[in-house]
Amino acid sequence: MKNEIYGHFHPDERQFVDKAWEWVSNAGEYHETKLTEFLDPRQGYILQSLVNRHPDVTVRWEGGSGEAERKRAMIAPDYRDLSHEDMELKVLSITSGEQKFLSLEHGDYMGAILGLGIKRGKVGDIHVLEDGCHVVVAADIADYLSMNLTGVHRINVSTEILPLSGLRSSRARLETMEFTVASLRLDGIAADVTRLSRSKILVPIKAGRVRVNWKVEENPASELKDGDMVSIQGFGRFKVLEIGNLTKKGRYRIIVGKFV
């Protein structure tokens, strides 16, 4: 069974596939319930695919908002009603009286939280607001964060723990970039977005540090399409917003949104 499953996923994903299939099998065969850490959309896709393969298992997803990117999953036997189960989520509200606080970005908050020794799987979406920041976190680390997160990017901050109902969500901010490319190859578009040379962008791609739609992509010639999400470790991420018509010189007009 595992060999059949492996064929659908990248070799680098096998460790997670094994773990997810164990959750699903334990729910179906031994009537166990499992609450996962926060999963990214690719991991969510893998888990949902495995749940769909088992007729006696159900799953509930929760990330705090309808458009949440990172979510926790509760996997259980299909006779369990999970609609009222506690998904153990809290909101960490971060504020400050310093003016520079308003210039902080997603990466600043993430860096400060992970700098406290917190694992990425304990942190959900980070919502940067006009007057602060709301972070969805696992309930078991909320108190620790509230006590120890006193600064973000050298700016003093205050924190408060809120119930999930107190979450104020925000849409990601995108810096729009428009340019023309000779082809829709990953390396060419990524080089233009990051302002790196074609040879330098090959390094993270071939090292497995580039993901397209949260899946590792090591082929620099892979073609991108409308809606694709690309993340490059160390260089942020961007989304292909529109691939337009060809120019008179045969180049593609393309619009991307770089996450800021």
PDB file of C-alpha atoms in Angstrom:
ATOM      1  CA  MET A   1       0.000   0.000   0.000  1.00  0.00           C
ATOM      2  CA  LYS A   2       2.775   2.417   0.942  1.00  0.00           C
ATOM      3  CA  ASN A   3       4.630   1.935  -2.332  1.00  0.00           C
ATOM      4  CA  GLU A   4       1.422   2.751  -4.182  1.00  0.00           C
ATOM      5  CA  ILE A   5       0.997   5.925  -2.088  1.00  0.00           C
ATOM      6  CA  TYR A   6       4.628   7.000  -2.477  1.00  0.00           C
ATOM      7  CA  GLY A   7       4.225   7.172  -6.242  1.00  0.00           C
ATOM      8  CA  HIS A   8       1.946  10.202  -5.900  1.00  0.00           C
ATOM      9  CA  PHE A   9       4.384  12.338  -3.912  1.00  0.00           C
ATOM     10  CA  HIS A  10       7.923  13.733  -4.004  1.00  0.00           C
ATOM     11  CA  PRO A  11      10.590  11.526  -2.330  1.00  0.00           C
ATOM     12  CA  ASP A  12      11.287  14.344   0.141  1.00  0.00           C
ATOM     13  CA  GLU A  13       7.685  14.052   1.330  1.00  0.00           C
ATOM     14  CA  ARG A  14       7.880  10.385   2.307  1.00  0.00           C
ATOM     15  CA  GLN A  15       8.562  11.103   5.978  1.00  0.00           C
ATOM     16  CA  PHE A  16       5.393  13.165   6.252  1.00  0.00           C
ATOM     17  CA  VAL A  17       3.418  10.640   4.174  1.00  0.00           C
ATOM     18  CA  ASP A  18       4.441   7.890   6.603  1.00  0.00           C
ATOM     19  CA  LYS A  19       3.405   9.976   9.589  1.00  0.00           C
ATOM     20  CA  ALA A  20       0.077  11.018   8.043  1.00  0.00           C
ATOM     21  CA  TRP A  21      -0.778   7.468   6.984  1.00  0.00           C
ATOM     22  CA  GLU A  22      -0.109   6.292  10.552  1.00  0.00           C
ATOM     23  CA  TRP A  23      -2.592   8.907  11.863  1.00  0.00           C
ATOM     24  CA  VAL A  24      -5.196   7.786   9.352  1.00  0.00           C
ATOM     25  CA  SER A  25      -4.632   4.063   9.977  1.00  0.00           C
ATOM     26  CA  ASN A  26      -4.804   4.482  13.760  1.00  0.00           C
ATOM     27  CA  ALA A  27      -8.086   6.378  13.431  1.00  0.00           C
ATOM     28  CA  GLY A  28      -9.610   3.770  11.144  1.00  0.00           C
ATOM     29  CA  GLU A  29      -8.285   0.595  12.754  1.00  0.00           C
ATOM     30  CA  TYR A  30      -7.828   1.503  16.422  1.00  0.00           C
ATOM     31  CA  HIS A  31     -10.426   4.283  16.821  1.00  0.00           C
ATOM     32  CA  GLU A  32      -7.790   6.842  17.845  1.00  0.00           C
ATOM     33  CA  THR A  33      -8.186  10.609  17.492  1.00  0.00           C
ATOM     34  CA  LYS A  34      -5.215  12.768  16.476  1.00  0.00           C
ATOM     35  CA  LEU A  35      -4.884  16.562  16.611  1.00  0.00           C
ATOM     36  CA  THR A  36      -1.979  17.611  14.398  1.00  0.00           C
ATOM     37  CA  GLU A  37       0.239  20.651  14.556  1.00  0.00           C
ATOM     38  CA  PHE A  38      -0.292  23.363  11.941  1.00  0.00           C
ATOM     39  CA  LEU A  39       0.107  21.985   8.428  1.00  0.00           C
ATOM     40  CA  ASP A  40       0.924  23.952   5.310  1.00  0.00           C
ATOM     41  CA  PRO A  41      -1.357  23.588   2.256  1.00  0.00           C
ATOM     42  CA  ARG A  42       0.819  20.904   0.681  1.00  0.00           C
ATOM     43  CA  GLN A  43       0.811  18.812   3.849  1.00  0.00           C
ATOM     44  CA  GLY A  44      -2.914  19.414   4.102  1.00  0.00           C
ATOM     45  CA  TYR A  45      -3.369  18.112   0.565  1.00  0.00           C
ATOM     46  CA  ILE A  46      -1.367  14.984   1.353  1.00  0.00           C
ATOM     47  CA  LEU A  47      -3.310  14.282   4.552  1.00  0.00           C
ATOM     48  CA  GLN A  48      -6.688  14.876   2.915  1.00  0.00           C
ATOM     49  CA  SER A  49      -5.691  12.537   0.056  1.00  0.00           C
ATOM     50  CA  LEU A  50      -4.869   9.801   2.556  1.00  0.00           C
ATOM     51  CA  VAL A  51      -8.084  10.348   4.520  1.00  0.00           C
ATOM     52  CA  ASN A  52     -10.021  10.015   1.265  1.00  0.00           C
ATOM     53  CA  ARG A  53      -8.445   6.575   0.783  1.00  0.00           C
ATOM     54  CA  HIS A  54      -9.839   5.264   4.073  1.00  0.00           C
ATOM     55  CA  PRO A  55     -13.627   4.736   4.191  1.00  0.00           C
ATOM     56  CA  ASP A  56     -13.821   4.809   8.005  1.00  0.00           C
ATOM     57  CA  VAL A  57     -11.947   8.056   8.751  1.00  0.00           C
ATOM     58  CA  THR A  58     -12.984  11.691   8.909  1.00  0.00           C
ATOM     59  CA  VAL A  59     -11.009  14.910   9.352  1.00  0.00           C
ATOM     60  CA  ARG A  60     -11.758  18.433  10.533  1.00  0.00           C
ATOM     61  CA  TRP A  61      -9.645  21.465   9.595  1.00  0.00           C
ATOM     62  CA  GLU A  62      -9.253  24.741  11.494  1.00  0.00           C
ATOM     63  CA  GLY A  63      -6.872  27.666  11.075  1.00  0.00           C
ATOM     64  CA  GLY A  64      -8.794  30.512  12.629  1.00  0.00           C
ATOM     65  CA  SER A  65     -10.264  32.088   9.494  1.00  0.00           C
ATOM     66  CA  GLY A  66     -12.002  30.954   6.342  1.00  0.00           C
ATOM     67  CA  GLU A  67      -8.959  31.752   4.198  1.00  0.00           C
ATOM     68  CA  ALA A  68      -6.361  30.356   6.614  1.00  0.00           C
ATOM     69  CA  GLU A  69      -3.265  28.996   4.911  1.00  0.00           C
ATOM     70  CA  ARG A  70      -1.888  26.950   7.793  1.00  0.00           C
ATOM     71  CA  LYS A  71      -4.384  24.731   9.627  1.00  0.00           C
ATOM     72  CA  ARG A  72      -4.576  22.090  12.318  1.00  0.00           C
ATOM     73  CA  ALA A  73      -6.314  18.828  11.495  1.00  0.00           C
ATOM     74  CA  MET A  74      -8.251  16.486  13.763  1.00  0.00           C
ATOM     75  CA  ILE A  75      -8.352  12.942  12.414  1.00  0.00           C
ATOM     76  CA  ALA A  76     -10.859  10.495  13.895  1.00  0.00           C
ATOM     77  CA  PRO A  77     -13.109   7.503  13.170  1.00  0.00           C
ATOM     78  CA  ASP A  78     -15.933   8.539  10.858  1.00  0.00           C
ATOM     79  CA  TYR A  79     -18.611   7.995  13.526  1.00  0.00           C
ATOM     80  CA  ARG A  80     -17.170  10.878  15.603  1.00  0.00           C
ATOM     81  CA  ASP A  81     -18.845  14.285  15.298  1.00  0.00           C
ATOM     82  CA  LEU A  82     -15.906  16.693  15.332  1.00  0.00           C
ATOM     83  CA  SER A  83     -17.884  19.899  14.849  1.00  0.00           C
ATOM     84  CA  HIS A  84     -17.729  20.824  18.535  1.00  0.00           C
ATOM     85  CA  GLU A  85     -14.283  19.450  19.347  1.00  0.00           C
ATOM     86  CA  ASP A  86     -11.694  21.804  20.837  1.00  0.00           C
ATOM     87  CA  MET A  87      -9.008  22.424  18.206  1.00  0.00           C
ATOM     88  CA  GLU A  88      -6.815  24.006  20.900  1.00  0.00           C
ATOM     89  CA  LEU A  89      -6.136  27.319  19.171  1.00  0.00           C
ATOM     90  CA  LYS A  90      -5.487  30.725  20.681  1.00  0.00           C
ATOM     91  CA  VAL A  91      -4.767  34.176  19.278  1.00  0.00           C
ATOM     92  CA  LEU A  92      -1.664  36.047  20.411  1.00  0.00           C
ATOM     93  CA  SER A  93      -2.353  39.768  20.088  1.00  0.00           C
ATOM     94  CA  ILE A  94       0.830  41.869  19.761  1.00  0.00           C
ATOM     95  CA  THR A  95       0.823  45.652  20.238  1.00  0.00           C
ATOM     96  CA  SER A  96       3.280  48.445  21.007  1.00  0.00           C
ATOM     97  CA  GLY A  97       3.337  52.156  21.747  1.00  0.00           C
ATOM     98  CA  GLU A  98       6.418  52.728  19.582  1.00  0.00           C
ATOM     99  CA  GLN A  99       5.912  54.407  16.214  1.00  0.00           C
ATOM    100  CA  LYS A 100       8.334  52.075  14.411  1.00  0.00           C
ATOM    101  CA  PHE A 101       6.072  49.184  15.389  1.00  0.00           C
ATOM    102  CA  LEU A 102       3.738  49.983  12.496  1.00  0.00           C
ATOM    103  CA  SER A 103       6.510  49.244   9.992  1.00  0.00           C
ATOM    104  CA  LEU A 104       7.030  45.660  11.162  1.00  0.00           C
ATOM    105  CA  GLU A 105       6.312  42.930   8.624  1.00  0.00           C
ATOM    106  CA  HIS A 106       5.317  39.260   8.636  1.00  0.00           C
ATOM    107  CA  GLY A 107       8.912  38.058   8.702  1.00  0.00           C
ATOM    108  CA  ASP A 108       9.766  40.214  11.711  1.00  0.00           C
ATOM    109  CA  TYR A 109       7.048  38.601  13.820  1.00  0.00           C
ATOM    110  CA  MET A 110       7.903  35.120  12.605  1.00  0.00           C
ATOM    111  CA  GLY A 111      11.571  35.600  13.384  1.00  0.00           C
ATOM    112  CA  ALA A 112      10.837  36.861  16.907  1.00  0.00           C
ATOM    113  CA  ILE A 113       8.544  33.921  17.690  1.00  0.00           C
ATOM    114  CA  LEU A 114      10.829  31.223  16.292  1.00  0.00           C
ATOM    115  CA  GLY A 115      13.741  32.928  18.062  1.00  0.00           C
ATOM    116  CA  LEU A 116      12.144  31.894  21.353  1.00  0.00           C
ATOM    117  CA  GLY A 117      12.653  28.245  20.430  1.00  0.00           C
ATOM    118  CA  ILE A 118       9.141  27.690  19.129  1.00  0.00           C
ATOM    119  CA  LYS A 119       8.688  25.078  16.404  1.00  0.00           C
ATOM    120  CA  ARG A 120       7.066  26.236  13.162  1.00  0.00           C
ATOM    121  CA  GLY A 121       4.328  23.635  13.570  1.00  0.00           C
ATOM    122  CA  LYS A 122       3.054  25.438  16.667  1.00  0.00           C
ATOM    123  CA  VAL A 123       2.366  28.658  14.747  1.00  0.00           C
ATOM    124  CA  GLY A 124      -0.452  29.234  12.292  1.00  0.00           C
ATOM    125  CA  ASP A 125      -1.143  32.290  10.161  1.00  0.00           C
ATOM    126  CA  ILE A 126       0.302  35.657  11.119  1.00  0.00           C
ATOM    127  CA  HIS A 127      -2.083  38.553  10.482  1.00  0.00           C
ATOM    128  CA  VAL A 128      -0.300  41.908  10.292  1.00  0.00           C
ATOM    129  CA  LEU A 129      -2.836  44.649  11.065  1.00  0.00           C
ATOM    130  CA  GLU A 130      -2.756  48.439  10.840  1.00  0.00           C
ATOM    131  CA  ASP A 131      -2.410  48.735  14.613  1.00  0.00           C
ATOM    132  CA  GLY A 132      -0.768  45.471  15.597  1.00  0.00           C
ATOM    133  CA  CYS A 133      -0.569  41.795  14.832  1.00  0.00           C
ATOM    134  CA  HIS A 134      -2.694  38.723  15.554  1.00  0.00           C
ATOM    135  CA  VAL A 135      -0.975  35.331  15.464  1.00  0.00           C
ATOM    136  CA  VAL A 136      -2.884  32.040  15.586  1.00  0.00           C
ATOM    137  CA  VAL A 137      -0.959  29.646  17.842  1.00  0.00           C
ATOM    138  CA  ALA A 138      -1.362  26.265  19.490  1.00  0.00           C
ATOM    139  CA  ALA A 139      -2.990  26.730  22.899  1.00  0.00           C
ATOM    140  CA  ASP A 140      -0.187  24.917  24.727  1.00  0.00           C
ATOM    141  CA  ILE A 141       2.402  27.579  23.860  1.00  0.00           C
ATOM    142  CA  ALA A 142       0.200  30.672  24.229  1.00  0.00           C
ATOM    143  CA  ASP A 143       1.180  31.408  27.830  1.00  0.00           C
ATOM    144  CA  TYR A 144       4.871  30.893  27.107  1.00  0.00           C
ATOM    145  CA  LEU A 145       4.746  33.326  24.182  1.00  0.00           C
ATOM    146  CA  SER A 146       2.781  35.885  26.145  1.00  0.00           C
ATOM    147  CA  MET A 147       5.368  35.851  28.942  1.00  0.00           C
ATOM    148  CA  ASN A 148       8.507  35.779  26.805  1.00  0.00           C
ATOM    149  CA  LEU A 149       7.744  37.751  23.642  1.00  0.00           C
ATOM    150  CA  THR A 150       8.797  41.213  24.789  1.00  0.00           C
ATOM    151  CA  GLY A 151      10.379  42.521  21.601  1.00  0.00           C
ATOM    152  CA  VAL A 152      10.092  42.257  17.831  1.00  0.00           C
ATOM    153  CA  HIS A 153      12.980  43.516  15.707  1.00  0.00           C
ATOM    154  CA  ARG A 154      14.328  45.561  18.663  1.00  0.00           C
ATOM    155  CA  ILE A 155      10.922  47.130  19.304  1.00  0.00           C
ATOM    156  CA  ASN A 156       9.275  46.641  22.690  1.00  0.00           C
ATOM    157  CA  VAL A 157       5.889  44.936  22.447  1.00  0.00           C
ATOM    158  CA  SER A 158       3.030  43.880  24.692  1.00  0.00           C
ATOM    159  CA  THR A 159       0.996  40.710  24.259  1.00  0.00           C
ATOM    160  CA  GLU A 160      -2.439  39.430  25.154  1.00  0.00           C
ATOM    161  CA  ILE A 161      -4.008  36.003  24.715  1.00  0.00           C
ATOM    162  CA  LEU A 162      -7.404  36.046  23.018  1.00  0.00           C
ATOM    163  CA  PRO A 163      -9.902  33.307  22.166  1.00  0.00           C
ATOM    164  CA  LEU A 164     -10.116  32.330  18.516  1.00  0.00           C
ATOM    165  CA  SER A 165     -13.322  34.365  18.223  1.00  0.00           C
ATOM    166  CA  GLY A 166     -11.234  37.505  18.831  1.00  0.00           C
ATOM    167  CA  LEU A 167      -9.080  36.988  15.724  1.00  0.00           C
ATOM    168  CA  ARG A 168      -8.823  39.909  13.319  1.00  0.00           C
ATOM    169  CA  SER A 169      -7.615  38.499  10.022  1.00  0.00           C
ATOM    170  CA  SER A 170      -5.805  40.341   7.267  1.00  0.00           C
ATOM    171  CA  ARG A 171      -5.049  39.708   3.636  1.00  0.00           C
ATOM    172  CA  ALA A 172      -1.435  39.283   2.604  1.00  0.00           C
ATOM    173  CA  ARG A 173       0.164  42.389   1.123  1.00  0.00           C
ATOM    174  CA  LEU A 174       1.576  41.969  -2.361  1.00  0.00           C
ATOM    175  CA  GLU A 175       4.071  44.144  -4.191  1.00  0.00           C
ATOM    176  CA  THR A 176       3.061  43.920  -7.837  1.00  0.00           C
ATOM    177  CA  MET A 177       5.815  43.404 -10.399  1.00  0.00           C
ATOM    178  CA  GLU A 178       5.308  43.431 -14.150  1.00  0.00           C
ATOM    179  CA  PHE A 179       7.862  42.319 -16.727  1.00  0.00           C
ATOM    180  CA  THR A 180       8.352  40.247 -19.871  1.00  0.00           C
ATOM    181  CA  VAL A 181      10.081  36.873 -20.068  1.00  0.00           C
ATOM    182  CA  ALA A 182      11.280  34.685 -22.908  1.00  0.00           C
ATOM    183  CA  SER A 183       9.616  31.621 -21.410  1.00  0.00           C
ATOM    184  CA  LEU A 184       7.578  30.571 -18.386  1.00  0.00           C
ATOM    185  CA  ARG A 185      10.455  28.600 -16.874  1.00  0.00           C
ATOM    186  CA  LEU A 186      10.764  28.668 -13.098  1.00  0.00           C
ATOM    187  CA  ASP A 187      14.389  29.788 -13.121  1.00  0.00           C
ATOM    188  CA  GLY A 188      13.778  32.707 -15.466  1.00  0.00           C
ATOM    189  CA  ILE A 189      10.786  34.140 -13.612  1.00  0.00           C
ATOM    190  CA  ALA A 190      12.338  33.535 -10.179  1.00  0.00           C
ATOM    191  CA  ALA A 191      15.526  35.272 -11.287  1.00  0.00           C
ATOM    192  CA  ASP A 192      13.575  38.373 -12.348  1.00  0.00           C
ATOM    193  CA  VAL A 193      11.555  38.473  -9.107  1.00  0.00           C
ATOM    194  CA  THR A 194      14.585  38.050  -6.834  1.00  0.00           C
ATOM    195  CA  ARG A 195      16.865  40.136  -9.079  1.00  0.00           C
ATOM    196  CA  LEU A 196      19.412  37.333  -9.141  1.00  0.00           C
ATOM    197  CA  SER A 197      21.280  36.058 -12.166  1.00  0.00           C
ATOM    198  CA  ARG A 198      20.038  32.882 -13.828  1.00  0.00           C
ATOM    199  CA  SER A 199      23.121  30.998 -12.577  1.00  0.00           C
ATOM    200  CA  LYS A 200      22.620  32.125  -8.962  1.00  0.00           C
ATOM    201  CA  ILE A 201      18.925  31.226  -8.833  1.00  0.00           C
ATOM    202  CA  LEU A 202      19.838  27.673  -9.872  1.00  0.00           C
ATOM    203  CA  VAL A 203      21.585  27.131  -6.533  1.00  0.00           C
ATOM    204  CA  PRO A 204      18.472  27.133  -4.294  1.00  0.00           C
ATOM    205  CA  ILE A 205      16.417  25.327  -6.954  1.00  0.00           C
ATOM    206  CA  LYS A 206      18.842  22.416  -7.278  1.00  0.00           C
ATOM    207  CA  ALA A 207      19.329  22.339  -3.500  1.00  0.00           C
ATOM    208  CA  GLY A 208      15.607  21.672  -2.975  1.00  0.00           C
ATOM    209  CA  ARG A 209      14.977  25.057  -1.347  1.00  0.00           C
ATOM    210  CA  VAL A 210      12.299  26.119  -3.833  1.00  0.00           C
ATOM    211  CA  ARG A 211       8.672  25.079  -3.596  1.00  0.00           C
ATOM    212  CA  VAL A 212       5.913  25.568  -6.141  1.00  0.00           C
ATOM    213  CA  ASN A 213       2.476  25.340  -4.541  1.00  0.00           C
ATOM    214  CA  TRP A 214       4.257  24.087  -1.384  1.00  0.00           C
ATOM    215  CA  LYS A 215       5.807  21.150  -3.250  1.00  0.00           C
ATOM    216  CA  VAL A 216       9.589  20.925  -3.716  1.00  0.00           C
ATOM    217  CA  GLU A 217      10.526  21.723  -7.319  1.00  0.00           C
ATOM    218  CA  GLU A 218      14.100  20.956  -8.370  1.00  0.00           C
ATOM    219  CA  ASN A 219      13.589  21.292 -12.118  1.00  0.00           C
ATOM    220  CA  PRO A 220      14.574  24.820 -13.224  1.00  0.00           C
ATOM    221  CA  ALA A 221      12.803  24.263 -16.565  1.00  0.00           C
ATOM    222  CA  SER A 222       9.448  23.606 -14.900  1.00  0.00           C
ATOM    223  CA  GLU A 223       6.871  26.022 -16.350  1.00  0.00           C
ATOM    224  CA  LEU A 224       4.786  28.252 -14.099  1.00  0.00           C
ATOM    225  CA  LYS A 225       1.127  29.058 -14.669  1.00  0.00           C
ATOM    226  CA  ASP A 226      -1.501  31.500 -13.406  1.00  0.00           C
ATOM    227  CA  GLY A 227      -2.041  31.204  -9.666  1.00  0.00           C
ATOM    228  CA  ASP A 228       1.173  29.335  -8.863  1.00  0.00           C
ATOM    229  CA  MET A 229       2.706  30.116  -5.464  1.00  0.00           C
ATOM    230  CA  VAL A 230       6.501  30.038  -5.365  1.00  0.00           C
ATOM    231  CA  SER A 231       8.592  30.166  -2.202  1.00  0.00           C
ATOM    232  CA  ILE A 232      12.383  30.436  -2.197  1.00  0.00           C
ATOM    233  CA  GLN A 233      14.085  29.826   1.119  1.00  0.00           C
ATOM    234  CA  GLY A 234      15.924  32.992   2.089  1.00  0.00           C
ATOM    235  CA  PHE A 235      14.237  35.125  -0.587  1.00  0.00           C
ATOM    236  CA  GLY A 236      10.558  35.072   0.372  1.00  0.00           C
ATOM    237  CA  ARG A 237       7.740  34.066  -1.919  1.00  0.00           C
ATOM    238  CA  PHE A 238       5.654  35.302  -4.807  1.00  0.00           C
ATOM    239  CA  LYS A 239       2.465  34.428  -6.671  1.00  0.00           C
ATOM    240  CA  VAL A 240       1.938  34.412 -10.431  1.00  0.00           C
ATOM    241  CA  LEU A 241      -1.028  36.759 -10.832  1.00  0.00           C
ATOM    242  CA  GLU A 242      -1.374  36.898 -14.597  1.00  0.00           C
ATOM    243  CA  ILE A 243       0.297  35.555 -17.696  1.00  0.00           C
ATOM    244  CA  GLY A 244      -0.625  37.829 -20.575  1.00  0.00           C
ATOM    245  CA  ASN A 245      -0.326  37.712 -24.325  1.00  0.00           C
ATOM    246  CA  LEU A 246       2.910  37.513 -26.245  1.00  0.00           C
ATOM    247  CA  THR A 247       4.668  40.721 -27.238  1.00  0.00           C
ATOM    248  CA  LYS A 248       5.656  41.423 -30.847  1.00  0.00           C
ATOM    249  CA  LYS A 249       9.068  40.017 -29.977  1.00  0.00           C
ATOM    250  CA  GLY A 250       7.546  36.775 -28.745  1.00  0.00           C
ATOM    251  CA  ARG A 251       7.978  37.368 -25.020  1.00  0.00           C
ATOM    252  CA  TYR A 252       5.377  36.688 -22.340  1.00  0.00           C
ATOM    253  CA  ARG A 253       3.902  39.593 -20.395  1.00  0.00           C
ATOM    254  CA  ILE A 254       3.700  38.505 -16.786  1.00  0.00           C
ATOM    255  CA  ILE A 255       2.461  40.027 -13.524  1.00  0.00           C
ATOM    256  CA  VAL A 256       3.541  38.601 -10.186  1.00  0.00           C
ATOM    257  CA  GLY A 257       2.785  39.603  -6.603  1.00  0.00           C
ATOM    258  CA  LYS A 258       5.696  39.469  -4.195  1.00  0.00           C
ATOM    259  CA  PHE A 259       4.706  38.972  -0.548  1.00  0.00           C
ATOM    260  CA  VAL A 260       5.917  41.778   1.692  1.00  0.00           C
TER     261      VAL A 260
END
